[in-house]
Amino acid sequence: MQRIEIKAEQFFELLKIKGTSMWEIFSQMIDGNEKEIIFLDHEDKVLFNYILPVEQEKLEEDRKEFSKQFSDKLANFN
């Protein structure tokens, strides 16, 4: 499995500037090989990781599940 390390702050800033989502970027990265995407903070400490699936269908399932969990967490803050 290929490991890809990403500086989270810079990555999300770039997404904001480009007006794209991380899911669009992840979709472009699918090539039939599983990848571990590791998000790092400014001190290179691991914030979280994501195993990029080998198929678009699984990525879409992950996106829907992430959106649901994120919405649920936001609802708990209100």
mmCIF file of C-alpha atoms in Angstrom:
data_model
loop_
_atom_site.group_PDB
_atom_site.id
_atom_site.type_symbol
_atom_site.label_atom_id
_atom_site.label_comp_id
_atom_site.label_asym_id
_atom_site.label_seq_id
_atom_site.Cartn_x
_atom_site.Cartn_y
_atom_site.Cartn_z
ATOM 1 C CA MET A 1 0.000 0.000 0.000
ATOM 2 C CA GLN A 2 1.310 3.414 -0.946
ATOM 3 C CA ARG A 3 1.546 6.044 1.809
ATOM 4 C CA ILE A 4 0.857 9.676 0.971
ATOM 5 C CA GLU A 5 1.561 12.345 3.575
ATOM 6 C CA ILE A 6 -0.309 15.640 3.298
ATOM 7 C CA LYS A 7 0.115 18.800 5.335
ATOM 8 C CA ALA A 8 -3.513 19.294 6.360
ATOM 9 C CA GLU A 9 -3.531 23.079 6.746
ATOM 10 C CA GLN A 10 -1.952 23.700 3.349
ATOM 11 C CA PHE A 11 -4.106 21.061 1.668
ATOM 12 C CA PHE A 12 -7.397 22.492 2.920
ATOM 13 C CA GLU A 13 -6.296 26.046 2.150
ATOM 14 C CA LEU A 14 -5.496 24.995 -1.417
ATOM 15 C CA LEU A 15 -8.894 23.313 -1.737
ATOM 16 C CA LYS A 16 -10.567 26.517 -0.590
ATOM 17 C CA ILE A 17 -8.583 28.617 -3.079
ATOM 18 C CA LYS A 18 -9.307 26.196 -5.941
ATOM 19 C CA GLY A 19 -12.976 25.838 -4.967
ATOM 20 C CA THR A 20 -12.856 22.061 -4.994
ATOM 21 C CA SER A 21 -13.554 19.326 -2.470
ATOM 22 C CA MET A 22 -11.203 16.748 -1.040
ATOM 23 C CA TRP A 23 -13.510 14.078 -2.484
ATOM 24 C CA GLU A 24 -12.872 15.377 -6.001
ATOM 25 C CA ILE A 25 -9.127 15.169 -5.381
ATOM 26 C CA PHE A 26 -9.450 11.693 -3.888
ATOM 27 C CA SER A 27 -11.491 10.602 -6.916
ATOM 28 C CA GLN A 28 -8.675 11.703 -9.224
ATOM 29 C CA MET A 29 -6.176 9.688 -7.177
ATOM 30 C CA ILE A 30 -7.965 6.347 -7.645
ATOM 31 C CA ASP A 31 -5.899 4.148 -9.933
ATOM 32 C CA GLY A 32 -6.681 0.610 -8.793
ATOM 33 C CA ASN A 33 -4.128 0.671 -5.953
ATOM 34 C CA GLU A 34 -5.047 1.202 -2.326
ATOM 35 C CA LYS A 35 -3.399 4.232 -0.730
ATOM 36 C CA GLU A 36 -3.110 5.437 2.844
ATOM 37 C CA ILE A 37 -3.484 9.200 3.010
ATOM 38 C CA ILE A 38 -1.977 10.612 6.187
ATOM 39 C CA PHE A 39 -2.837 14.168 7.208
ATOM 40 C CA LEU A 40 -0.162 15.924 9.247
ATOM 41 C CA ASP A 41 -0.185 19.115 11.281
ATOM 42 C CA HIS A 42 2.498 21.811 11.028
ATOM 43 C CA GLU A 43 4.744 19.778 13.377
ATOM 44 C CA ASP A 44 4.376 16.617 11.241
ATOM 45 C CA LYS A 45 2.165 14.951 13.847
ATOM 46 C CA VAL A 46 -0.533 12.684 12.473
ATOM 47 C CA LEU A 47 -3.980 14.270 12.674
ATOM 48 C CA PHE A 48 -5.879 11.481 10.925
ATOM 49 C CA ASN A 49 -5.572 9.051 8.083
ATOM 50 C CA TYR A 50 -7.807 7.724 5.332
ATOM 51 C CA ILE A 51 -7.486 4.570 3.279
ATOM 52 C CA LEU A 52 -8.298 5.562 -0.290
ATOM 53 C CA PRO A 53 -10.289 2.730 -1.864
ATOM 54 C CA VAL A 54 -9.511 1.210 -5.237
ATOM 55 C CA GLU A 55 -13.012 1.831 -6.640
ATOM 56 C CA GLN A 56 -15.086 4.991 -7.184
ATOM 57 C CA GLU A 57 -18.186 3.301 -5.724
ATOM 58 C CA LYS A 58 -16.501 2.757 -2.354
ATOM 59 C CA LEU A 59 -15.248 6.349 -2.365
ATOM 60 C CA GLU A 60 -18.828 7.544 -2.850
ATOM 61 C CA GLU A 61 -19.978 5.356 0.064
ATOM 62 C CA ASP A 62 -17.209 6.838 2.236
ATOM 63 C CA ARG A 63 -18.185 10.381 1.210
ATOM 64 C CA LYS A 64 -21.822 9.779 2.173
ATOM 65 C CA GLU A 65 -20.862 8.237 5.517
ATOM 66 C CA PHE A 66 -18.444 11.093 6.269
ATOM 67 C CA SER A 67 -21.124 13.674 5.425
ATOM 68 C CA LYS A 68 -23.621 11.944 7.702
ATOM 69 C CA GLN A 69 -21.185 11.753 10.616
ATOM 70 C CA PHE A 70 -20.115 15.362 10.107
ATOM 71 C CA SER A 71 -23.753 16.541 10.066
ATOM 72 C CA ASP A 72 -24.496 14.542 13.215
ATOM 73 C CA LYS A 73 -21.522 16.108 15.011
ATOM 74 C CA LEU A 74 -22.544 19.610 13.956
ATOM 75 C CA ALA A 75 -26.092 18.973 15.209
ATOM 76 C CA ASN A 76 -24.681 18.062 18.633
ATOM 77 C CA PHE A 77 -22.956 21.452 18.880
ATOM 78 C CA ASN A 78 -26.248 23.369 18.444
#
